[in-house]
Each structure stands twice: as C-alpha cells, then as structure tokens.
mmCIF file with all atom_site columns, C-alpha atoms in Angstrom:
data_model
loop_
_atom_site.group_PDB
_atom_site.id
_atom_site.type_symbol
_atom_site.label_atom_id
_atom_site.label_alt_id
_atom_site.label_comp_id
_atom_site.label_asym_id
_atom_site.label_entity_id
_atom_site.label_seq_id
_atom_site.pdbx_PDB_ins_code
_atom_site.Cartn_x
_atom_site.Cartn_y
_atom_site.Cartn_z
_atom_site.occupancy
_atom_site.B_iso_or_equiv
_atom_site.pdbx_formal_charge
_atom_site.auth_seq_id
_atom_site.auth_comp_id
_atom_site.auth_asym_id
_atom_site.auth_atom_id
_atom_site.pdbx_PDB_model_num
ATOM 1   C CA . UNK A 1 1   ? -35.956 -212.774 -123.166 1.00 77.00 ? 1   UNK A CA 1
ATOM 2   C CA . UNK A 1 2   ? -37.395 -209.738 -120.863 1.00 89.00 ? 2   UNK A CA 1
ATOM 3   C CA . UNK A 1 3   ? -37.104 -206.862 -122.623 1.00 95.00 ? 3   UNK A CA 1
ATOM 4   C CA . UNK A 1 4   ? -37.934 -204.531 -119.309 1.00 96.00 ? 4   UNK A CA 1
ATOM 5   C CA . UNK A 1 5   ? -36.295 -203.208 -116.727 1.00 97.00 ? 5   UNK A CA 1
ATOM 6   C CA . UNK A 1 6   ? -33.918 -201.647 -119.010 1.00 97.00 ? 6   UNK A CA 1
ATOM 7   C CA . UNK A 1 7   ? -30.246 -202.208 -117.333 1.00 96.00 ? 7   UNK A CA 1
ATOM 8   C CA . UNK A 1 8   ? -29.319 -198.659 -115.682 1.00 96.00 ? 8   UNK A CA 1
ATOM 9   C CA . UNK A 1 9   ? -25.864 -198.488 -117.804 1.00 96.00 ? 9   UNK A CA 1
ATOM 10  C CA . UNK A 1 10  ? -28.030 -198.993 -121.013 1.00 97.00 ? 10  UNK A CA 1
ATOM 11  C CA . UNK A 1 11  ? -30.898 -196.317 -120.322 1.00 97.00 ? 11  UNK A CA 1
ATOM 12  C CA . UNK A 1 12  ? -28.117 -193.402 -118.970 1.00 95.00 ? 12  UNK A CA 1
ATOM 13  C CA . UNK A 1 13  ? -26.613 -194.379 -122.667 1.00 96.00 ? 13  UNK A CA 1
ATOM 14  C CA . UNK A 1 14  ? -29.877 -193.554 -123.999 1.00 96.00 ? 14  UNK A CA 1
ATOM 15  C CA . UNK A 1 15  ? -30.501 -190.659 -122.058 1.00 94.00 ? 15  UNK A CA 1
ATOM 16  C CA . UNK A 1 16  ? -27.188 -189.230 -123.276 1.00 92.00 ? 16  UNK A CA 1
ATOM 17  C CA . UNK A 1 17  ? -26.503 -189.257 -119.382 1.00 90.00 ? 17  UNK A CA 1
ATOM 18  C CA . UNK A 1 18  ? -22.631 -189.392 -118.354 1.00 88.00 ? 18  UNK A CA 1
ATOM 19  C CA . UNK A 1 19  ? -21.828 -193.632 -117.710 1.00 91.00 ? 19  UNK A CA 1
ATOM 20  C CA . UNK A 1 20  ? -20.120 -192.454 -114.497 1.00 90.00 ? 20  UNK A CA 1
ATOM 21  C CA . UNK A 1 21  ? -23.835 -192.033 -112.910 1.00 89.00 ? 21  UNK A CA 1
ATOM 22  C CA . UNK A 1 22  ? -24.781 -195.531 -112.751 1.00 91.00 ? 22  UNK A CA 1
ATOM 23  C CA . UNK A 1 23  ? -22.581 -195.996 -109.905 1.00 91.00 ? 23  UNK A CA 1
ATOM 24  C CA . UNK A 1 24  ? -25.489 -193.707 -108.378 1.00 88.00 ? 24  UNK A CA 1
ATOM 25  C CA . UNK A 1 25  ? -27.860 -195.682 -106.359 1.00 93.00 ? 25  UNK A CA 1
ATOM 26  C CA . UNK A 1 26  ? -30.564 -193.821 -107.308 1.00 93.00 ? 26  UNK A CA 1
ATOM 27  C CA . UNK A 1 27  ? -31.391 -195.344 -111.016 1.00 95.00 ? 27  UNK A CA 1
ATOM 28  C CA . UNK A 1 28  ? -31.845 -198.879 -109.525 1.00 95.00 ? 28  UNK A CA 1
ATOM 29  C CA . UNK A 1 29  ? -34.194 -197.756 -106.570 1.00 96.00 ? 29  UNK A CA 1
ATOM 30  C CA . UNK A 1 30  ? -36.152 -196.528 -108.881 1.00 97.00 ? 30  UNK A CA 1
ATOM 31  C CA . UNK A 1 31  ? -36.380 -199.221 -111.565 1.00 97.00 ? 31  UNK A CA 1
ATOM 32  C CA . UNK A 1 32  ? -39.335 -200.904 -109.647 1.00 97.00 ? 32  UNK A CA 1
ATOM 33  C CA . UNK A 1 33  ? -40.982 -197.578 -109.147 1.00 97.00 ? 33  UNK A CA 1
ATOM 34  C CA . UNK A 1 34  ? -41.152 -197.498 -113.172 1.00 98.00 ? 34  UNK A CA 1
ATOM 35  C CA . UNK A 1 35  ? -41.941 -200.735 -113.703 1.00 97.00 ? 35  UNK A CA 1
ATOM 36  C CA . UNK A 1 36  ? -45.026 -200.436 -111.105 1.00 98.00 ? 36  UNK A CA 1
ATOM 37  C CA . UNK A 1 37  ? -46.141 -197.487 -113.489 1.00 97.00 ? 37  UNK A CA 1
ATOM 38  C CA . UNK A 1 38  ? -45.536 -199.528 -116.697 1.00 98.00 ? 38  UNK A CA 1
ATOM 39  C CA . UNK A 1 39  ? -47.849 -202.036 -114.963 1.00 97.00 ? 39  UNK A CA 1
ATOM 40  C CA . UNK A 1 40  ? -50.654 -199.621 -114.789 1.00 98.00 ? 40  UNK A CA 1
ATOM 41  C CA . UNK A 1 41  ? -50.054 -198.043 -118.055 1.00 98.00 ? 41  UNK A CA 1
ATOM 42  C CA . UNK A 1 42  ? -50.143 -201.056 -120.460 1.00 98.00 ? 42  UNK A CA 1
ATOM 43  C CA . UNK A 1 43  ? -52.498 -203.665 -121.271 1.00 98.00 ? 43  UNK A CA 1
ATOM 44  C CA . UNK A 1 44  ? -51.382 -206.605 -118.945 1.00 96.00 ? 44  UNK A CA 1
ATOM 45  C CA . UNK A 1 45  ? -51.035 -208.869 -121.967 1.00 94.00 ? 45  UNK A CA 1
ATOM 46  C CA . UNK A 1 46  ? -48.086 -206.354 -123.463 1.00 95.00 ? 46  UNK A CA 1
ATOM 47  C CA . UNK A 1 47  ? -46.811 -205.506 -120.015 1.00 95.00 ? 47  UNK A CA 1
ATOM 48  C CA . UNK A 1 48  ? -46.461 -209.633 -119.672 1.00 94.00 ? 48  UNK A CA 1
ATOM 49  C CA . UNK A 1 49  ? -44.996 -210.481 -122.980 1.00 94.00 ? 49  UNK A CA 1
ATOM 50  C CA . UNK A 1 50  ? -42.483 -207.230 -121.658 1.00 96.00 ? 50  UNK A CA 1
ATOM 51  C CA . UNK A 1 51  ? -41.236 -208.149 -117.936 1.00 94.00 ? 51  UNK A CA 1
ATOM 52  C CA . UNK A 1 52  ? -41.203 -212.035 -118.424 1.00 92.00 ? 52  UNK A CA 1
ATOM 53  C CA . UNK A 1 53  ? -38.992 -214.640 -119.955 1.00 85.00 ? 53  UNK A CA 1
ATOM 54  C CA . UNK A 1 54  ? -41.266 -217.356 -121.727 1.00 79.00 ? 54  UNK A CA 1
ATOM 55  C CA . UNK A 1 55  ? -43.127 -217.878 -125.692 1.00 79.00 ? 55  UNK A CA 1
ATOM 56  C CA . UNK A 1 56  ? -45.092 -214.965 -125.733 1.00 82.00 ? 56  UNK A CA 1
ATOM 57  C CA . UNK A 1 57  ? -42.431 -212.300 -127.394 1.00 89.00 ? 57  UNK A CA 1
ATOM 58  C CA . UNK A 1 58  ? -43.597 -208.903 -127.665 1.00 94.00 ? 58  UNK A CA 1
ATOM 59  C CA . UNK A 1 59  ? -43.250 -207.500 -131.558 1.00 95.00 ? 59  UNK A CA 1
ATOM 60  C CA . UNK A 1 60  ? -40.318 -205.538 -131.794 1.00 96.00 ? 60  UNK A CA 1
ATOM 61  C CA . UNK A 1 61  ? -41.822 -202.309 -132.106 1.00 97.00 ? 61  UNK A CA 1
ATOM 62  C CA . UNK A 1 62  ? -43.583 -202.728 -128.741 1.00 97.00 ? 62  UNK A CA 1
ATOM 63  C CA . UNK A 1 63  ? -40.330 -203.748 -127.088 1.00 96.00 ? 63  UNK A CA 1
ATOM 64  C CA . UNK A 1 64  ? -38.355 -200.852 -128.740 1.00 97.00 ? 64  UNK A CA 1
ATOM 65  C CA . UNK A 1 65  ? -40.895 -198.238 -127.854 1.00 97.00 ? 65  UNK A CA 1
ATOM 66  C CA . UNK A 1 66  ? -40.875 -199.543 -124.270 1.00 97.00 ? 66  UNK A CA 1
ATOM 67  C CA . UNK A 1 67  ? -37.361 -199.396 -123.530 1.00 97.00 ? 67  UNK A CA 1
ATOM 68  C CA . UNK A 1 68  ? -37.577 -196.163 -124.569 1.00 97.00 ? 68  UNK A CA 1
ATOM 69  C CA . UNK A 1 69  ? -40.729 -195.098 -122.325 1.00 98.00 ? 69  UNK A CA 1
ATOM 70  C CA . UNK A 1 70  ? -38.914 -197.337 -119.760 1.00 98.00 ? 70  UNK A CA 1
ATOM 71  C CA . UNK A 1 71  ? -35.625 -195.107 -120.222 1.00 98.00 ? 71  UNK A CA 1
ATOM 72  C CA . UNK A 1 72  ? -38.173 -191.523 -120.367 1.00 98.00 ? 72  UNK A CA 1
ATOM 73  C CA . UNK A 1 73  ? -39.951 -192.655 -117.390 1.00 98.00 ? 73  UNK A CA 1
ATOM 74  C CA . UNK A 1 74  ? -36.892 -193.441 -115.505 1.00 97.00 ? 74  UNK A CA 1
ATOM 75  C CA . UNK A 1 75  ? -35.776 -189.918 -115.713 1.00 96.00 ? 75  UNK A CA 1
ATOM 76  C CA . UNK A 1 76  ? -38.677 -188.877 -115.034 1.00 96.00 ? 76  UNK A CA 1
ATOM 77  C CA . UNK A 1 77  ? -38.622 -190.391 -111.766 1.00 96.00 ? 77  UNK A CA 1
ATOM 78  C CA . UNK A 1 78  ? -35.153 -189.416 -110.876 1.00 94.00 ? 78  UNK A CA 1
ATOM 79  C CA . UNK A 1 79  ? -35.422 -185.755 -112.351 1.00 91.00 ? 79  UNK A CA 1
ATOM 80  C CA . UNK A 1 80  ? -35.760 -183.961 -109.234 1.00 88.00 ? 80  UNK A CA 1
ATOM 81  C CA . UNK A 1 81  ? -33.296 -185.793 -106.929 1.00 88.00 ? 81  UNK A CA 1
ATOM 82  C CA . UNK A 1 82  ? -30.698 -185.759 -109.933 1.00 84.00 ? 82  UNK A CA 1
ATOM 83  C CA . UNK A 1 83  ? -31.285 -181.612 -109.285 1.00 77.00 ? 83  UNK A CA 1
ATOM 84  C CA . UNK A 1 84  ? -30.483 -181.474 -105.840 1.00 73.00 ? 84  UNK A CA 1
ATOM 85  C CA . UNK A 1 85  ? -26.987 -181.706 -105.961 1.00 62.00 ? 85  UNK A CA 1
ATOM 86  C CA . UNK A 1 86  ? -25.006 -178.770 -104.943 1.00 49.00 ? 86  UNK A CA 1
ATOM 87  C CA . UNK A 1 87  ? -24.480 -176.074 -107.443 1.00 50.00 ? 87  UNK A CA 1
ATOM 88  C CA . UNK A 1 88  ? -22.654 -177.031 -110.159 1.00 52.00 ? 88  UNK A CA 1
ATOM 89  C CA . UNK A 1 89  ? -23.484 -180.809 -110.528 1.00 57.00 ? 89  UNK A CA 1
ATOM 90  C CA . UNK A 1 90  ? -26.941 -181.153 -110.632 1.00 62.00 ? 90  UNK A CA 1
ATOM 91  C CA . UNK A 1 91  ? -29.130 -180.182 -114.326 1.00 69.00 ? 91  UNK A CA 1
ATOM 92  C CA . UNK A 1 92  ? -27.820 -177.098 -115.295 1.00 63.00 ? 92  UNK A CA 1
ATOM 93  C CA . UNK A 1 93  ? -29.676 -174.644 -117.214 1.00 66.00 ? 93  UNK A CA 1
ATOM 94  C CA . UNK A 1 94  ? -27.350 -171.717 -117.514 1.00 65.00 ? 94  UNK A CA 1
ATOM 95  C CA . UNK A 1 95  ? -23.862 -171.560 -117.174 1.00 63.00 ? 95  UNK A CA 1
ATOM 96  C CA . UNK A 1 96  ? -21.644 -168.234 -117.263 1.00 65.00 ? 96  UNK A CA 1
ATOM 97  C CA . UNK A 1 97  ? -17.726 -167.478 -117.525 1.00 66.00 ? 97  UNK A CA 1
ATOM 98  C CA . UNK A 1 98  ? -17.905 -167.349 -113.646 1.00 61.00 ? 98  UNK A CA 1
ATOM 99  C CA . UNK A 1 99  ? -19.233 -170.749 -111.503 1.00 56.00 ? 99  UNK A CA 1
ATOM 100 C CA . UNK A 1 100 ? -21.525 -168.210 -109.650 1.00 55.00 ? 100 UNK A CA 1
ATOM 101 C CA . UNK A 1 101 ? -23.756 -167.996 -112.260 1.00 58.00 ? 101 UNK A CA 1
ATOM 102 C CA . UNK A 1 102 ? -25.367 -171.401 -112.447 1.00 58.00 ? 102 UNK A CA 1
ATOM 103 C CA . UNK A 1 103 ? -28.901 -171.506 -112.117 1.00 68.00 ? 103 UNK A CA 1
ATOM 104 C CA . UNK A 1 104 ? -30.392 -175.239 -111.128 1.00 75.00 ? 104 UNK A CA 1
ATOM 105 C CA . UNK A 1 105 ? -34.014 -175.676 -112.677 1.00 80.00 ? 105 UNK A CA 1
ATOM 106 C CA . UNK A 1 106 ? -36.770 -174.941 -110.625 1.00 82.00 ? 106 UNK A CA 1
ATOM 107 C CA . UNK A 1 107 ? -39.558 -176.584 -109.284 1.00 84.00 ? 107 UNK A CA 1
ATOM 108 C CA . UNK A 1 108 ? -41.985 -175.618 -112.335 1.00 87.00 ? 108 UNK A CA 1
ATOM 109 C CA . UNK A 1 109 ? -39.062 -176.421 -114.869 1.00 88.00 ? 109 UNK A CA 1
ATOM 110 C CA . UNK A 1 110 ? -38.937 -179.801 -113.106 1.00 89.00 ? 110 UNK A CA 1
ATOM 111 C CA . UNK A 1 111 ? -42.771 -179.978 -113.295 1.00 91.00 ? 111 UNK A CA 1
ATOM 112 C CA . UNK A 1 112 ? -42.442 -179.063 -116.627 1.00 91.00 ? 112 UNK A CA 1
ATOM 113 C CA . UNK A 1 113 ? -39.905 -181.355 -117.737 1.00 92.00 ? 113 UNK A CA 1
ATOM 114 C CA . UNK A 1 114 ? -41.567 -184.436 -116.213 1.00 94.00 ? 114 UNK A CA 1
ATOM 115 C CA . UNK A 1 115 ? -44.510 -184.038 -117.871 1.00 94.00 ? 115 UNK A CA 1
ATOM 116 C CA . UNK A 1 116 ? -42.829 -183.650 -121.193 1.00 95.00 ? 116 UNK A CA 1
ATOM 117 C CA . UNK A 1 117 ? -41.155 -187.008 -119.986 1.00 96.00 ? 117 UNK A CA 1
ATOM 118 C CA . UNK A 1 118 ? -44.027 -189.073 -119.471 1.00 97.00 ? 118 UNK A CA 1
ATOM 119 C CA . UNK A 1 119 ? -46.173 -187.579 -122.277 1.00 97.00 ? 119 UNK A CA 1
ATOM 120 C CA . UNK A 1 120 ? -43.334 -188.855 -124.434 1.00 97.00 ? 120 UNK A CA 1
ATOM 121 C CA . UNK A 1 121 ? -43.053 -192.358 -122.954 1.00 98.00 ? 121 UNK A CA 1
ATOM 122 C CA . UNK A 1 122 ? -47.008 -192.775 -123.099 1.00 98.00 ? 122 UNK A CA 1
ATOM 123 C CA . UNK A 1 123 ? -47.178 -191.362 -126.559 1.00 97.00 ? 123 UNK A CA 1
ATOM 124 C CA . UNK A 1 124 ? -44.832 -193.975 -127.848 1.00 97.00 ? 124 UNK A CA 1
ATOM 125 C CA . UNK A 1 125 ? -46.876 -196.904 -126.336 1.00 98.00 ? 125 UNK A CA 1
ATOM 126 C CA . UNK A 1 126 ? -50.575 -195.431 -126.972 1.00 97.00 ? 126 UNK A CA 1
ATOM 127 C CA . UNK A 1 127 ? -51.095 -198.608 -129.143 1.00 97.00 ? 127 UNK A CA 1
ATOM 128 C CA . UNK A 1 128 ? -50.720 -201.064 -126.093 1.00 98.00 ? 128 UNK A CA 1
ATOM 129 C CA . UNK A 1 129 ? -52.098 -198.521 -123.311 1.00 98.00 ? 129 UNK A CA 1
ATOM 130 C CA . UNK A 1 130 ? -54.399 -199.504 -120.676 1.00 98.00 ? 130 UNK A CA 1
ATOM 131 C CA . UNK A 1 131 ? -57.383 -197.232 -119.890 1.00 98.00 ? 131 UNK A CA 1
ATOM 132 C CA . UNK A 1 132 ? -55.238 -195.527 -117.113 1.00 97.00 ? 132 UNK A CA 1
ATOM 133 C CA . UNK A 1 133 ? -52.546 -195.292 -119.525 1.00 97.00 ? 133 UNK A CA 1
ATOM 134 C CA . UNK A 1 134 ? -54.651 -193.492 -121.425 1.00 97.00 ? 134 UNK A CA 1
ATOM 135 C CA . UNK A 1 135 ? -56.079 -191.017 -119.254 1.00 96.00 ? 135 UNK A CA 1
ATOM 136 C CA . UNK A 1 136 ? -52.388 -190.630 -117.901 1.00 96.00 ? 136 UNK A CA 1
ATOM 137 C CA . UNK A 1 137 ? -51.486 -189.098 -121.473 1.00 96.00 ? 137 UNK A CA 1
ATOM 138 C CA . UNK A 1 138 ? -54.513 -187.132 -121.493 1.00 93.00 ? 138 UNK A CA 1
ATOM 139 C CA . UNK A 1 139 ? -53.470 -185.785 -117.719 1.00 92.00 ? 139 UNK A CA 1
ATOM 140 C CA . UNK A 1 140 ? -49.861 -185.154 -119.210 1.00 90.00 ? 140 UNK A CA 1
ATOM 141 C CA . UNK A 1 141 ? -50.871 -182.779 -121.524 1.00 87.00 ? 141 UNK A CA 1
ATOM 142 C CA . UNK A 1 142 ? -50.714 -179.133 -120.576 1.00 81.00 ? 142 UNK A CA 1
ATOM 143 C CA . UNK A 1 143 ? -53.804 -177.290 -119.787 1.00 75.00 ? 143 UNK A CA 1
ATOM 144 C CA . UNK A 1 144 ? -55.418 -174.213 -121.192 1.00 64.00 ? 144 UNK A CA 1
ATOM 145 C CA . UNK A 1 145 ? -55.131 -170.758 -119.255 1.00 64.00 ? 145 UNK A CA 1
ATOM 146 C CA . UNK A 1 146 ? -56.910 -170.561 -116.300 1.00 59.00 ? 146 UNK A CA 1
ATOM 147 C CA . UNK A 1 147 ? -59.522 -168.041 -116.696 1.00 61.00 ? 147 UNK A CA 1
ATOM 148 C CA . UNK A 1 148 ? -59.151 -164.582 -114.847 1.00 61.00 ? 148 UNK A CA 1
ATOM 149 C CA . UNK A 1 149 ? -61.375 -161.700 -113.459 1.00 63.00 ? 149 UNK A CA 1
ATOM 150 C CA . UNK A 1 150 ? -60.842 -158.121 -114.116 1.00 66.00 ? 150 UNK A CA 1
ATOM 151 C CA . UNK A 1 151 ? -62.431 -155.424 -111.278 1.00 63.00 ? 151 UNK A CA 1
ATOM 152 C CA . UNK A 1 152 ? -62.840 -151.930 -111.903 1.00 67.00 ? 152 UNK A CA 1
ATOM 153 C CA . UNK A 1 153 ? -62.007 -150.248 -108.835 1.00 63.00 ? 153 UNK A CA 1
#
C-alpha cells in the first residue's frame, strides 16, 4: 500500500481546508512538486517504503508523520496562490463588520507562514531525514537579528 501522495480530498480534511477546494486544480499540480521535495528530504530507503506498493511497509509512525508533512508541505506549496484570490476569498487575516476591511496576508506573512509549514513537516520526520533534509530544517528556522550600526552625526 503507498502511503504518499496523500489524496487532495484527504489532506484539505486535514488541513481543516473547506472540501469544496479540491475541485481546485491547484492541489494536484502540486502533489509532484511535494513529492520531489519529500524525495530530497528523506532517506531513500523511507521515501521508498513511502511512494511504492511492494513488502517493504514503512512503520506506522513514519507513514503517519509523513502524511502529515505531506499534507504541511502541500500547503506550503499552494500558500501563496491560495492568497491571490480577489478580496474576500483568499486567507484572510482580518475581517470587519464592513467587506472593505479585509486585509489578505502579505508577502512576509506568507514567508512567514511557509516556513512555519515546512519546519513543521521536517520536524515530524527528523528521524528518517536525509542530510538535505536536515539542513532544510536547520534553513527553516528563523534567524537572529541582523546586526545594525549606529552614526553620530
């Protein structure tokens, strides 16, 4: 039994995405996207025993944190095209009593989120990471402040 790519009906439900969006195009043109990053994240052997039918089943905590990285990294993916709907239907941040209030998230807060997307799928599969799985997670954590000069004028 493969236990990856996720089906797109199953990882909106995890997501806590409406069902209605897997009409959307967009979730299966990404799927191979994902799975070509799974494939550089994990150890072949686990990324194997994940993505193809045949003896070698993966234990079942590998397979249930990698539907779940699978379902984080989808997002992920998708995040910024999900946000470029018009006003109204893509991720809302605020909404007020009066439709012109809503605010989309911006480019940083998309930054932002996708980082806290991936750092989440990686963290869940650190036992069966690759070495550019793990320097991924490393990369996906943010950095210090940025050091600053002060002039006297």
């Amino acid at each position: 039994m493969t236990i990856l790519p996720v089906p797109v009906t199953e990882a909106l439900a995890v997501l806590n995405l409406p069902a209605d969006l897997a009409s959307n195009s967009l979730f299966q043109e990404h799927t191979p996207l994902v799975m070509e990053l799974l494939s550089t994240y994990l150890e072949p052997a686990s990324y194997a025993a994940l993505s193809t039918s045949g003896d070698d089943e993966p234990s079942e905590a590998l397979a249930t944190n990698a539907r779940a990285a699978f379902c984080f990294l989808l997002l992920a993916s998708t995040l910024e095209f999900l946000n470029l709907k018009t006003v109204g239907e893509g991720i809302v941040k605020v909404v007020g009593l009066d439709a012109s209030q809503t605010a989309l998230l911006t480019g940083a807060e998309i930054e932002a989120f996708q980082s806290r997307l991936t750092r989440r799928a990686l963290s869940a599969l650190t036992p069966w990471l690759s070495d550019a799985g793990h320097a991924a997670l490393a990369a996906s954590f943010p950095s210090g402040p940025s050091g600053f000069r002060v002039a006297l004028i």
